[in-house]
XYZ file of N, CA and C in Angstrom:
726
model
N -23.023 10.907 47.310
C -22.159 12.038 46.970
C -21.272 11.755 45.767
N -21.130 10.631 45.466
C -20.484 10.573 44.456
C -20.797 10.686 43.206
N -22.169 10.929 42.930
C -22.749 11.178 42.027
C -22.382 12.613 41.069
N -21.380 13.318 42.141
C -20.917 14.750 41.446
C -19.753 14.164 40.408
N -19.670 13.079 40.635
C -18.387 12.195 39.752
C -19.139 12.772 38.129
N -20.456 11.753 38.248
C -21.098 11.986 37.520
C -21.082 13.480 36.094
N -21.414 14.396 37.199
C -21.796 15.253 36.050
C -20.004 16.394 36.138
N -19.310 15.951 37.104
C -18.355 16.389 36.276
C -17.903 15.684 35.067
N -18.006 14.525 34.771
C -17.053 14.099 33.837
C -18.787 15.227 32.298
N -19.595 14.724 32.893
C -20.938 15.467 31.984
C -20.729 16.679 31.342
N -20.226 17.551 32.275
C -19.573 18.895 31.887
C -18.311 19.274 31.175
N -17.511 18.235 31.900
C -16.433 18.545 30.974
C -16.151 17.811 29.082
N -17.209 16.268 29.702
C -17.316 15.903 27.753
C -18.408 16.266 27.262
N -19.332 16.540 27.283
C -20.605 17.532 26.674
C -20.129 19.417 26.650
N -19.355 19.516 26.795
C -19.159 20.901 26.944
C -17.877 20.755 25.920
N -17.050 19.841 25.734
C -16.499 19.476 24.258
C -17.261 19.350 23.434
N -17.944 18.758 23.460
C -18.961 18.220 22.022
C -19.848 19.322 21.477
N -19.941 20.129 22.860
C -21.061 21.828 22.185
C -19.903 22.425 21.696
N -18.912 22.454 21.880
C -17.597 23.266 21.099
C -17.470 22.722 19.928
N -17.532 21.729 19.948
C -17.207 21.184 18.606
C -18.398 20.837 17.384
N -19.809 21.346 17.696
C -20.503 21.171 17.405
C -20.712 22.940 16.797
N -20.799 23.693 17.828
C -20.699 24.985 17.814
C -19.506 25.526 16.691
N -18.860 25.241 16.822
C -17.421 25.602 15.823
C -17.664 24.484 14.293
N -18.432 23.450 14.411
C -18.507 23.369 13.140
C -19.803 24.248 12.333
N -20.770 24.327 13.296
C -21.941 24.980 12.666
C -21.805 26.442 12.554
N -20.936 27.399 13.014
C -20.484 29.221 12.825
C -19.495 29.535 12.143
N -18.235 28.103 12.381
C -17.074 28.162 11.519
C -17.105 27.601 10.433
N -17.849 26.422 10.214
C -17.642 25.487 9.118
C -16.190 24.912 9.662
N -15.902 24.753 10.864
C -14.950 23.398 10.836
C -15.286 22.003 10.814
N -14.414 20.889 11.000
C -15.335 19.695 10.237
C -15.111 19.184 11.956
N -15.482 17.939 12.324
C -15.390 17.888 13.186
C -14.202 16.600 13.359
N -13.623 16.563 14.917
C -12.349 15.589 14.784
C -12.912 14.103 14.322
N -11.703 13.411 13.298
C -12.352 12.635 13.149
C -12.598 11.396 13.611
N -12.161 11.685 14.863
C -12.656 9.764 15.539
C -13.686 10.350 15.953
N -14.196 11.744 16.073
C -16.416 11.529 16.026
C -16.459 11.460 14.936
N -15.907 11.545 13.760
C -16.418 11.426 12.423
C -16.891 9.591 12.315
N -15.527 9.212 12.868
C -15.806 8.086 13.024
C -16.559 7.191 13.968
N -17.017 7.728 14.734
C -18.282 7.581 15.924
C -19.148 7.956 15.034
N -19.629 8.642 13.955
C -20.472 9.219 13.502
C -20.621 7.710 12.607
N -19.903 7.283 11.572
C -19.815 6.614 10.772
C -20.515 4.943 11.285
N -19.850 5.116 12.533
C -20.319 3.115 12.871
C -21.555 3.408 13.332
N -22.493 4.578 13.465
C -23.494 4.503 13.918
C -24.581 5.045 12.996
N -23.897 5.401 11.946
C -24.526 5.220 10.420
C -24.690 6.553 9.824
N -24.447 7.517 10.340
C -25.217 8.842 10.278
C -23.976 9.788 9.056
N -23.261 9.305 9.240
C -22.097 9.922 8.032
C -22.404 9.864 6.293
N -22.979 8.507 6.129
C -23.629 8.800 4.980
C -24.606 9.333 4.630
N -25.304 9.981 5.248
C -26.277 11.166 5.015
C -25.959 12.197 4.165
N -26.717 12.441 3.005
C -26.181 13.381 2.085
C -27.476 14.396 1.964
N -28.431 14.404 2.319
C -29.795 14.705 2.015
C -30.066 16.282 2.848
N -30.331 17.120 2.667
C -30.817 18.268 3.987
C -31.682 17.866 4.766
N -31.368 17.907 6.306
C -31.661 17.371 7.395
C -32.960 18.378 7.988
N -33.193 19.387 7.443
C -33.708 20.460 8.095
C -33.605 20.776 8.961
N -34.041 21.417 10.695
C -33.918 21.812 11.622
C -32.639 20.551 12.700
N -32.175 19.686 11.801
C -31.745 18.751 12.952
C -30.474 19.818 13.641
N -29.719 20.580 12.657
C -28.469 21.434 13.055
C -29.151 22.146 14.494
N -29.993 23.194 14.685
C -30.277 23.807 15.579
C -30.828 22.950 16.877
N -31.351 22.140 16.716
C -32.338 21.021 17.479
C -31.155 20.717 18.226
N -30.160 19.765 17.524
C -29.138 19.373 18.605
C -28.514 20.180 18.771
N -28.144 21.729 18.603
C -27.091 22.443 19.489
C -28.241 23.095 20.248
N -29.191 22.951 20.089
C -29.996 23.290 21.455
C -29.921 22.004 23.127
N -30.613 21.370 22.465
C -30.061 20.299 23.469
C -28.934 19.819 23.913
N -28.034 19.551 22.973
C -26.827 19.415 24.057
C -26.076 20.537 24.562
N -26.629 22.185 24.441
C -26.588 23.080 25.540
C -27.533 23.070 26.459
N -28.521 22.638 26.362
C -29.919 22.447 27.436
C -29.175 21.322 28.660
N -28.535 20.072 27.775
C -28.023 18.765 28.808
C -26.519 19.603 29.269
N -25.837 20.364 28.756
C -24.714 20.927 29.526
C -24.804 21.837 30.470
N -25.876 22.275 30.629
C -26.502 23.123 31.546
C -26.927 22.543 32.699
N -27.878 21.656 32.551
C -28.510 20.963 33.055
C -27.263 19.652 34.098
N -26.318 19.316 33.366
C -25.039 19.030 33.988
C -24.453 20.180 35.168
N -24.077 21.236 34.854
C -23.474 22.029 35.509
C -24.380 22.743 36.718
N -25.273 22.668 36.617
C -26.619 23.104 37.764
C -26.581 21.975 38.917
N -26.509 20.431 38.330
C -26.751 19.512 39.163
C -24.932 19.324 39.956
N -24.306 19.435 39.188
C -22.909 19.445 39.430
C -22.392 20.943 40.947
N -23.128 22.092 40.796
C -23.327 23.142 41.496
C -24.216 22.513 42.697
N -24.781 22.115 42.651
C -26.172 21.640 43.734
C -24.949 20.816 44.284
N -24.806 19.602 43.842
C -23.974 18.497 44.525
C -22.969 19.089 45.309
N -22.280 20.457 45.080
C -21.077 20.836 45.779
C -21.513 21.420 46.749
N -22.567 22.369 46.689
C -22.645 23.148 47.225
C -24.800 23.577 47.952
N -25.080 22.901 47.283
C -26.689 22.526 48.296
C -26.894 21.518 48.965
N -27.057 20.441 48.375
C -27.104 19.231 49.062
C -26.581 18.683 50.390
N -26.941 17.970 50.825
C -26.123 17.716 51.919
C -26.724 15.299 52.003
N -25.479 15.465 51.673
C -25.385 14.071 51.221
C -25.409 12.981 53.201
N -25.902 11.836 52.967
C -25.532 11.126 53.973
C -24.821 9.936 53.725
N -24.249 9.037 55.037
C -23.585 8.197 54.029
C -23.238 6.682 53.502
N -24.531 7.183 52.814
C -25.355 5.781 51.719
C -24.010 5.928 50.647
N -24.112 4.474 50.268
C -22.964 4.283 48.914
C -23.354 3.620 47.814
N -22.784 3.489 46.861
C -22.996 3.424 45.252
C -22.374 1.753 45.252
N -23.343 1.376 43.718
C -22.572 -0.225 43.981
C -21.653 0.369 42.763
N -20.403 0.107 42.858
C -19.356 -0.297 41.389
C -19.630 -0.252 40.216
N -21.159 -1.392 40.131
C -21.731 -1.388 38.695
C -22.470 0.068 37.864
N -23.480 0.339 39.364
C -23.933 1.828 38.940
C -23.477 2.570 38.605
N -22.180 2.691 39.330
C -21.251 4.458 38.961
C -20.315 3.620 37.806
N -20.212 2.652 37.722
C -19.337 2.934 36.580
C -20.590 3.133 35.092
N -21.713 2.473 35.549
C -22.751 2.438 34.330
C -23.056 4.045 34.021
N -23.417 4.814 35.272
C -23.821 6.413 35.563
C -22.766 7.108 34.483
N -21.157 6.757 35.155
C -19.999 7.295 34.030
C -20.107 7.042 32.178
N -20.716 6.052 31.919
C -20.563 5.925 30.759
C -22.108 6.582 30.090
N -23.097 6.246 30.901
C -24.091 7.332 30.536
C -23.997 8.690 29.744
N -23.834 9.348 31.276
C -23.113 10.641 30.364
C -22.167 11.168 29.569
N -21.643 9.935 29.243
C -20.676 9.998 28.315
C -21.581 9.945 26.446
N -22.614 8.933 27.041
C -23.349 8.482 25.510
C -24.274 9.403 25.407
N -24.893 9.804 26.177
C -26.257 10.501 26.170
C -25.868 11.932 25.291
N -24.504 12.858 25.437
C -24.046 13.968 25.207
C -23.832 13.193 23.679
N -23.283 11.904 23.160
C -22.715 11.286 21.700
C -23.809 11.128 21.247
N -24.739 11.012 22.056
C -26.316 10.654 21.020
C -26.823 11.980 20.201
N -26.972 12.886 21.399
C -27.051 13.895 20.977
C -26.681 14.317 19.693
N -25.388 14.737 19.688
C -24.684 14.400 18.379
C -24.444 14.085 17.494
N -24.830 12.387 17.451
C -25.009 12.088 16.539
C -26.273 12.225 15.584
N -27.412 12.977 16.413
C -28.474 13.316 15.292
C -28.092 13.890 14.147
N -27.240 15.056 14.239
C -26.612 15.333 13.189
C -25.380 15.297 12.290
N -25.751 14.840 10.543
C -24.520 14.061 10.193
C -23.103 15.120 10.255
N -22.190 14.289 10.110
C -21.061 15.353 9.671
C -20.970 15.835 8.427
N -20.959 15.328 7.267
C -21.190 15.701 6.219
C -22.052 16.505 5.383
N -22.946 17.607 6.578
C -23.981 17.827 5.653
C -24.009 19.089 6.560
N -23.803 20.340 5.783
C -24.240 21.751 6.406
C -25.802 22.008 5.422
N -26.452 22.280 6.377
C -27.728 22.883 5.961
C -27.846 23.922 4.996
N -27.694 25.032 5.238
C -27.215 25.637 3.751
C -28.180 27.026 4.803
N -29.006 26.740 5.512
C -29.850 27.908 6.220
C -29.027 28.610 7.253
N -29.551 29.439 7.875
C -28.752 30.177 8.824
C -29.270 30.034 10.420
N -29.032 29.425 10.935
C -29.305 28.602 12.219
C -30.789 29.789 13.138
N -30.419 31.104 12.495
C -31.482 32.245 13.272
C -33.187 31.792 12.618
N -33.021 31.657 11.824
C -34.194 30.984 10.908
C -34.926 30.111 10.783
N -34.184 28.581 11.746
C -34.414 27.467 11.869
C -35.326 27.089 13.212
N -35.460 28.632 13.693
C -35.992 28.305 14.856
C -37.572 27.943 14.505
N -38.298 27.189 15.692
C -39.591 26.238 15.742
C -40.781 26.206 16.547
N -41.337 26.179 16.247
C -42.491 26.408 17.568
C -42.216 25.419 18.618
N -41.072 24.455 18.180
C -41.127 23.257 19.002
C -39.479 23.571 19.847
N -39.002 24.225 19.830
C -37.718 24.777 20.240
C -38.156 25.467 21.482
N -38.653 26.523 21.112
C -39.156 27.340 22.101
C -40.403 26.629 23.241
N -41.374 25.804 22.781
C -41.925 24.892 24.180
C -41.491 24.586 24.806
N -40.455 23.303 24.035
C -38.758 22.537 24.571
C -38.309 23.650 26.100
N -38.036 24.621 25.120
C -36.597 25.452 26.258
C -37.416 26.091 27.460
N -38.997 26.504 27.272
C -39.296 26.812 28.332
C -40.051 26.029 29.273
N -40.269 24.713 28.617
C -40.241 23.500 29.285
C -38.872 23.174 30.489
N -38.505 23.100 29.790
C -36.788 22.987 30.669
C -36.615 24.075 31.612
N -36.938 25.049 31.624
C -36.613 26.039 32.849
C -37.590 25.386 33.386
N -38.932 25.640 33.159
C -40.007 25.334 34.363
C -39.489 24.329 35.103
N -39.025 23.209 34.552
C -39.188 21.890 35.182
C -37.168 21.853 36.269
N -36.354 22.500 35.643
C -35.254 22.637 36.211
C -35.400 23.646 37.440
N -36.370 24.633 37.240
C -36.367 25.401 38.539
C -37.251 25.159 39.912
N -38.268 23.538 39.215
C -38.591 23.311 40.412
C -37.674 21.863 40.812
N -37.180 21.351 39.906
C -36.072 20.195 40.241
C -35.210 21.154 41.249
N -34.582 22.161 41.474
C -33.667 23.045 41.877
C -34.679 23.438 43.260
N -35.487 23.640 43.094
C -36.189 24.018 44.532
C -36.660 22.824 45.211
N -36.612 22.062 44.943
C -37.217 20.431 45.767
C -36.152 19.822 46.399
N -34.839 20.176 45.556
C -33.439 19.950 46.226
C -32.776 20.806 46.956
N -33.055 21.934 47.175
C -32.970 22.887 48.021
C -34.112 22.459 49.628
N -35.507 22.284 48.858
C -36.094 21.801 50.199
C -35.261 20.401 51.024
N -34.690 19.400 50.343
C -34.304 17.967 50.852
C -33.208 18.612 51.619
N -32.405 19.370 51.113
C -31.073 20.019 51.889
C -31.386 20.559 53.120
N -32.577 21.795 52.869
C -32.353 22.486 54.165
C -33.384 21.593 55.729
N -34.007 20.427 55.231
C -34.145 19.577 56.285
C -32.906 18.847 56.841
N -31.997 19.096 56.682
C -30.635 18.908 57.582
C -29.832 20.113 57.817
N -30.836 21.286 57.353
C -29.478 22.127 58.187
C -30.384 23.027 59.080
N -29.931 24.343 59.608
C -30.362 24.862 60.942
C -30.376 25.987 59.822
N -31.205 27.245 60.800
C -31.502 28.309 59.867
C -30.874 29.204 59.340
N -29.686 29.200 60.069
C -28.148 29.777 59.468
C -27.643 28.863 58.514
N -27.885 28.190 57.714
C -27.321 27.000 56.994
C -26.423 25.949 57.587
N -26.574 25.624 58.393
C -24.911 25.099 59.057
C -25.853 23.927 59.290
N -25.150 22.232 58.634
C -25.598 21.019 58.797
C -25.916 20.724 60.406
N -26.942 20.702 60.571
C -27.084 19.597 62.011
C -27.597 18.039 62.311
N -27.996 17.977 61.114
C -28.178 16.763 61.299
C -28.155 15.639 59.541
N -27.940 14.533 59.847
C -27.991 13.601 58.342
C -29.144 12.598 58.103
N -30.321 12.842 59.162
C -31.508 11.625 59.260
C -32.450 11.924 57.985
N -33.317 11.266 57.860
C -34.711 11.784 57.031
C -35.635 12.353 57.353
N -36.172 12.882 57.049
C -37.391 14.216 57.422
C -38.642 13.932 56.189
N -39.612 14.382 56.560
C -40.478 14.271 55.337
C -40.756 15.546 55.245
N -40.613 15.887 54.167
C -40.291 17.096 53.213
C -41.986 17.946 52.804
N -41.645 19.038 53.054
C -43.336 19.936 52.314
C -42.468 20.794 51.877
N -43.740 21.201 50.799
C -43.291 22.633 49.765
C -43.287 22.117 48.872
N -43.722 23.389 47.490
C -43.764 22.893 45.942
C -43.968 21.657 45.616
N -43.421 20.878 44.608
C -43.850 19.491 44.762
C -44.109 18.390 45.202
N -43.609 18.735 46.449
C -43.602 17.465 47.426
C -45.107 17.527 47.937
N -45.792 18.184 48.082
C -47.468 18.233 48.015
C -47.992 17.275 47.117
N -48.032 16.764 45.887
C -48.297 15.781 45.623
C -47.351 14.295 45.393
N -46.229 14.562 45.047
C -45.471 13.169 45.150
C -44.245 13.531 46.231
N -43.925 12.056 46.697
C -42.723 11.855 47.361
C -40.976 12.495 46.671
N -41.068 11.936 45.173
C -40.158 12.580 44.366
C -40.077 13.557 43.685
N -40.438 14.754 43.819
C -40.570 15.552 42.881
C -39.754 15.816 42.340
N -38.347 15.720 42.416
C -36.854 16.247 42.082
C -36.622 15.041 40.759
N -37.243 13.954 41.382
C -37.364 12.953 39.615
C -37.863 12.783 38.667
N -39.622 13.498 39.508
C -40.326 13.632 38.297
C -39.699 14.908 37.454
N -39.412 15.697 38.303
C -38.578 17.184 37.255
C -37.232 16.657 36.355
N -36.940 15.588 36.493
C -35.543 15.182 35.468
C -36.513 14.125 34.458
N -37.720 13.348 34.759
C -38.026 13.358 33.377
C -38.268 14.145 33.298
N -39.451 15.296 33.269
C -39.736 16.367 32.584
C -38.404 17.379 31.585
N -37.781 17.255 32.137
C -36.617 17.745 31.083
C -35.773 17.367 30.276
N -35.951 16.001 30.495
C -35.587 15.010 29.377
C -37.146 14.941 28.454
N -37.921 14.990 28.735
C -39.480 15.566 27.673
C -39.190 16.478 27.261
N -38.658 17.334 27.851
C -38.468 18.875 26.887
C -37.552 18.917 25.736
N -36.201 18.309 26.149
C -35.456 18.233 24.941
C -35.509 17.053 24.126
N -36.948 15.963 23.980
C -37.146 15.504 22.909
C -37.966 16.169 22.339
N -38.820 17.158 22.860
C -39.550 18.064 22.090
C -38.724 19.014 21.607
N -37.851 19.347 22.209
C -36.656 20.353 21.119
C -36.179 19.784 20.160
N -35.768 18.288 19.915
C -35.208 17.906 18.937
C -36.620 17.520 17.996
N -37.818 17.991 18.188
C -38.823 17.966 16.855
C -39.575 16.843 17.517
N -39.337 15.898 18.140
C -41.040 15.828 19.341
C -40.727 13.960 18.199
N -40.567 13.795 17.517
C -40.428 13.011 16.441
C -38.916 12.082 16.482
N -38.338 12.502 17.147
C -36.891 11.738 17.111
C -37.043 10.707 18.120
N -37.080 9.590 17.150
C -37.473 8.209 18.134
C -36.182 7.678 19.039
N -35.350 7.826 18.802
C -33.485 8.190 19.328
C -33.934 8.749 20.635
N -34.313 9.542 20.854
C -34.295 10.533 22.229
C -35.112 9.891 22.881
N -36.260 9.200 22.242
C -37.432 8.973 23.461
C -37.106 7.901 23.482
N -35.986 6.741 23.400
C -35.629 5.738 24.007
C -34.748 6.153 25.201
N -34.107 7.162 25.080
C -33.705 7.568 26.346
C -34.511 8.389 27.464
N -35.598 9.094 26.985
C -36.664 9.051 27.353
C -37.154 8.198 28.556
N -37.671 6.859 27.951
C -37.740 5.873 28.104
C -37.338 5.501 29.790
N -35.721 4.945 29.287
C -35.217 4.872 30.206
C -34.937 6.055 31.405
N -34.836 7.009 31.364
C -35.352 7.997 32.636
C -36.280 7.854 33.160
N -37.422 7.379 32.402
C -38.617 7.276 33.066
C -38.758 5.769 34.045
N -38.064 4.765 33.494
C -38.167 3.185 34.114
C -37.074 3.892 35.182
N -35.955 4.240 35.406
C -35.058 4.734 36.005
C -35.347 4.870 37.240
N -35.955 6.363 36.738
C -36.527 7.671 38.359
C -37.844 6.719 38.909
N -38.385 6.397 38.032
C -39.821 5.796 38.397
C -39.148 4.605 39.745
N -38.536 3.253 39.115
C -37.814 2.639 40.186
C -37.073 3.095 41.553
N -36.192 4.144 40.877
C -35.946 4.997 42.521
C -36.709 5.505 43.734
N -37.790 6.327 42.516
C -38.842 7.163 43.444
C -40.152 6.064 44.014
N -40.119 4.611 43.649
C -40.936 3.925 44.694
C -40.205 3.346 45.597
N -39.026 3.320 45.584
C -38.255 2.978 46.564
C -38.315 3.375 47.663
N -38.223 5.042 47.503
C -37.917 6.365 48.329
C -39.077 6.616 48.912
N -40.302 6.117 48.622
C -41.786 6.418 48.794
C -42.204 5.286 49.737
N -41.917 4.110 49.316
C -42.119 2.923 50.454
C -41.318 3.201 51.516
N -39.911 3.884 51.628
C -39.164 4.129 52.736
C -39.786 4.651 53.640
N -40.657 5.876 53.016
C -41.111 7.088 53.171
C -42.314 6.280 54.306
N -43.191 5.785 53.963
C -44.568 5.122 54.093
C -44.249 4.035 55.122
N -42.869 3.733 55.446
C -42.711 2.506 56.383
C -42.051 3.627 57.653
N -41.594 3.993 57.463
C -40.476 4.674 58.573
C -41.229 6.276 59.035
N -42.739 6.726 58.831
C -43.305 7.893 59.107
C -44.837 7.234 59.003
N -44.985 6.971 60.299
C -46.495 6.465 60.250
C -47.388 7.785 59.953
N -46.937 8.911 59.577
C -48.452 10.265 59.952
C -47.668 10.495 58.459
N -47.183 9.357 57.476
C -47.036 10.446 56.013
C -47.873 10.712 55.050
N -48.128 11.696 54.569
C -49.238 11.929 53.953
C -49.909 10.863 52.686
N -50.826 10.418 53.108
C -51.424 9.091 52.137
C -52.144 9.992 50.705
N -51.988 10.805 50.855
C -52.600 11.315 49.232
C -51.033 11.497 48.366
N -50.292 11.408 48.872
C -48.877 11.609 47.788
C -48.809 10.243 47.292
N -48.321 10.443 45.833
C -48.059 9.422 45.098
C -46.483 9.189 45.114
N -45.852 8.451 44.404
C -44.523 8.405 44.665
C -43.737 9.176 43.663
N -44.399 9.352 42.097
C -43.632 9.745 41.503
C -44.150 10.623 40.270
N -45.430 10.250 39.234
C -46.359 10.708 38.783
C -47.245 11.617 39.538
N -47.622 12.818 39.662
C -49.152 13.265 40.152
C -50.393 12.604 40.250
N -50.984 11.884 40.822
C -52.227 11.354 40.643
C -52.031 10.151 39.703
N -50.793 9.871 39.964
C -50.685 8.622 39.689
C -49.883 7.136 40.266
C-alpha cells in the first residue's frame, strides 16, 4: 500500500514539469532555472540546432506518464485492496526517486534554449498517434486486471471479505500470471514510440521496466505454481507464450 506514496509524489512533480513545459512551449516562458540547470549538467542546454518533433514528443509523454501516475494513484485509493506485505526502506526510497527522474528525463529530451520555430499542431507523427493509442489499449487492460486482483477479495456488493490469494481469470490473466506488468511495460513501449521510436534515453528505461516487472512477475508466478496445485500450466508468468 505504500506504493500510493509513490505516484503521489509522481503527480504532484510531473504535473509541475508538464506546466512548466506547457507554459514554455504556448507562452514562450523560459523555464526555472535550476531545470535550466538540470538541463545544463546533463548536457542538453547547449543545443542550438532545431530539434524537430522533440517539443511535441515530450509534452506528449510526460502527459501520457502524468496520467498514467494519477490512474495508478486512483486505483491505489480506491480499487485495490492491499494485504499486509511491506516494502524494504531501500525500495521505497529507490521507487521515490524514480519518479522523480523518470518525469526529469523526460524533460530533458528537450533543450531549453531552443524553440522550434513550428507550431506544435503540425508536428504531429505517425509515431505519436500509435504511441497514444498504444497507451490506452495497454492502460485499460492494466486497469481491468487490477480491478480483477481487487474484486477476488471482496463480496459482490464490494465490501472486503477477505485478504488471501485467489487465482485470478479474465482478460489477461488467460495467458500470463501478470498481466497488470506486462501492461506497464507495454506503456512504457508506447511512449518510447511517442518520443520517435529512436530515443535511446527512453529505451534504457525501457529496459529497466522490463528486468523490473519481469523479476516481480516470476516471483508472483512461482508463488502462484507452489501454493495452487490445479493452476493453470499453460500461463506463462509474464510474456505471452513466453
Amino acid at each position: 500500500r505504500w506504493f500510493t506514496h509513490f505516484y503521489v509524489v509522481s503527480v504532484l512533480w510531473n504535473g509541475f514539469l508538464l506546466i512548466c513545459l506547457f507554459r514554455a512551449e504556448f507562452l514562450g516562458e523560459s523555464f526555472p532555472s535550476w531545470i535550466q540547470a538540470m538541463h545544463h549538467a546533463l548536457g542538453r542546454a547547449s543545443q542550438s540546432k532545431d530539434t524537430g518533433n522533440e517539443h511535441l514528443s515530450a509534452l506528449l509523454v510526460l502527459l501520457l506518464l502524468w496520467l498514467h501516475s494519477c490512474r495508478r494513484l486512483a486505483e491505489c485509493l480506491w480499487t485495490s485492496v492491499f494485504s499486509s506485505g511491506v516494502i524494504h526502506i531501500v525500495q521505497y526510497c529507490f521507487g521515490l526517486g524514480y519518479y522523480i527522474a523518470v518525469g526529469s528525463t523526460v524533460l530533458c529530451q528537450v533543450p531549453t534554449n531552443v524553440r522550434n520555430g513550428k507550431k506544435l499542431s503540425v508536428q504531429i507523427c505517425w509515431y505519436h498517434i500509435i504511441g497514444v493509442m498504444m497507451y490506452i489499449w495497454a492502460s485499460l487492460h492494466q486497469h481491468r486486471c487490477l480491478a480483477i486482483l481487487a474484486n477476488l477479495r471482496k463480496s459482490r456488493s464490494g465490501k472486503v471479505v477477505s485478504l488471501s490469494h485467489s487465482v485470478p481469470f479474465g482478460d489477461w490473466f488467460e495467458s500470463v500470471s501478470c498481466p497488470h506488468y506486462f501492461a506497464e511495460l507495454l506503456i512504457y513501449v508506447s511512449m518510447a514510440i511517442t518520443l520517435g521510436i529512436h530515443n535511446v534515453t527512453w529505451w534504457c528505461v525501457v529496459m529497466y521496466v522490463l528486468f523490473n516487472q519481469a523479476l516481480a512477475a516470476v516471483l508472483c508466478h512461482e508463488f502462484y505454481q507452489k501454493h495452487f496445485s490445479s493452476y493453470p500450466k499453460h500461463r506463462k508468468a509474464f510474456i505471452p507464450l513466453v
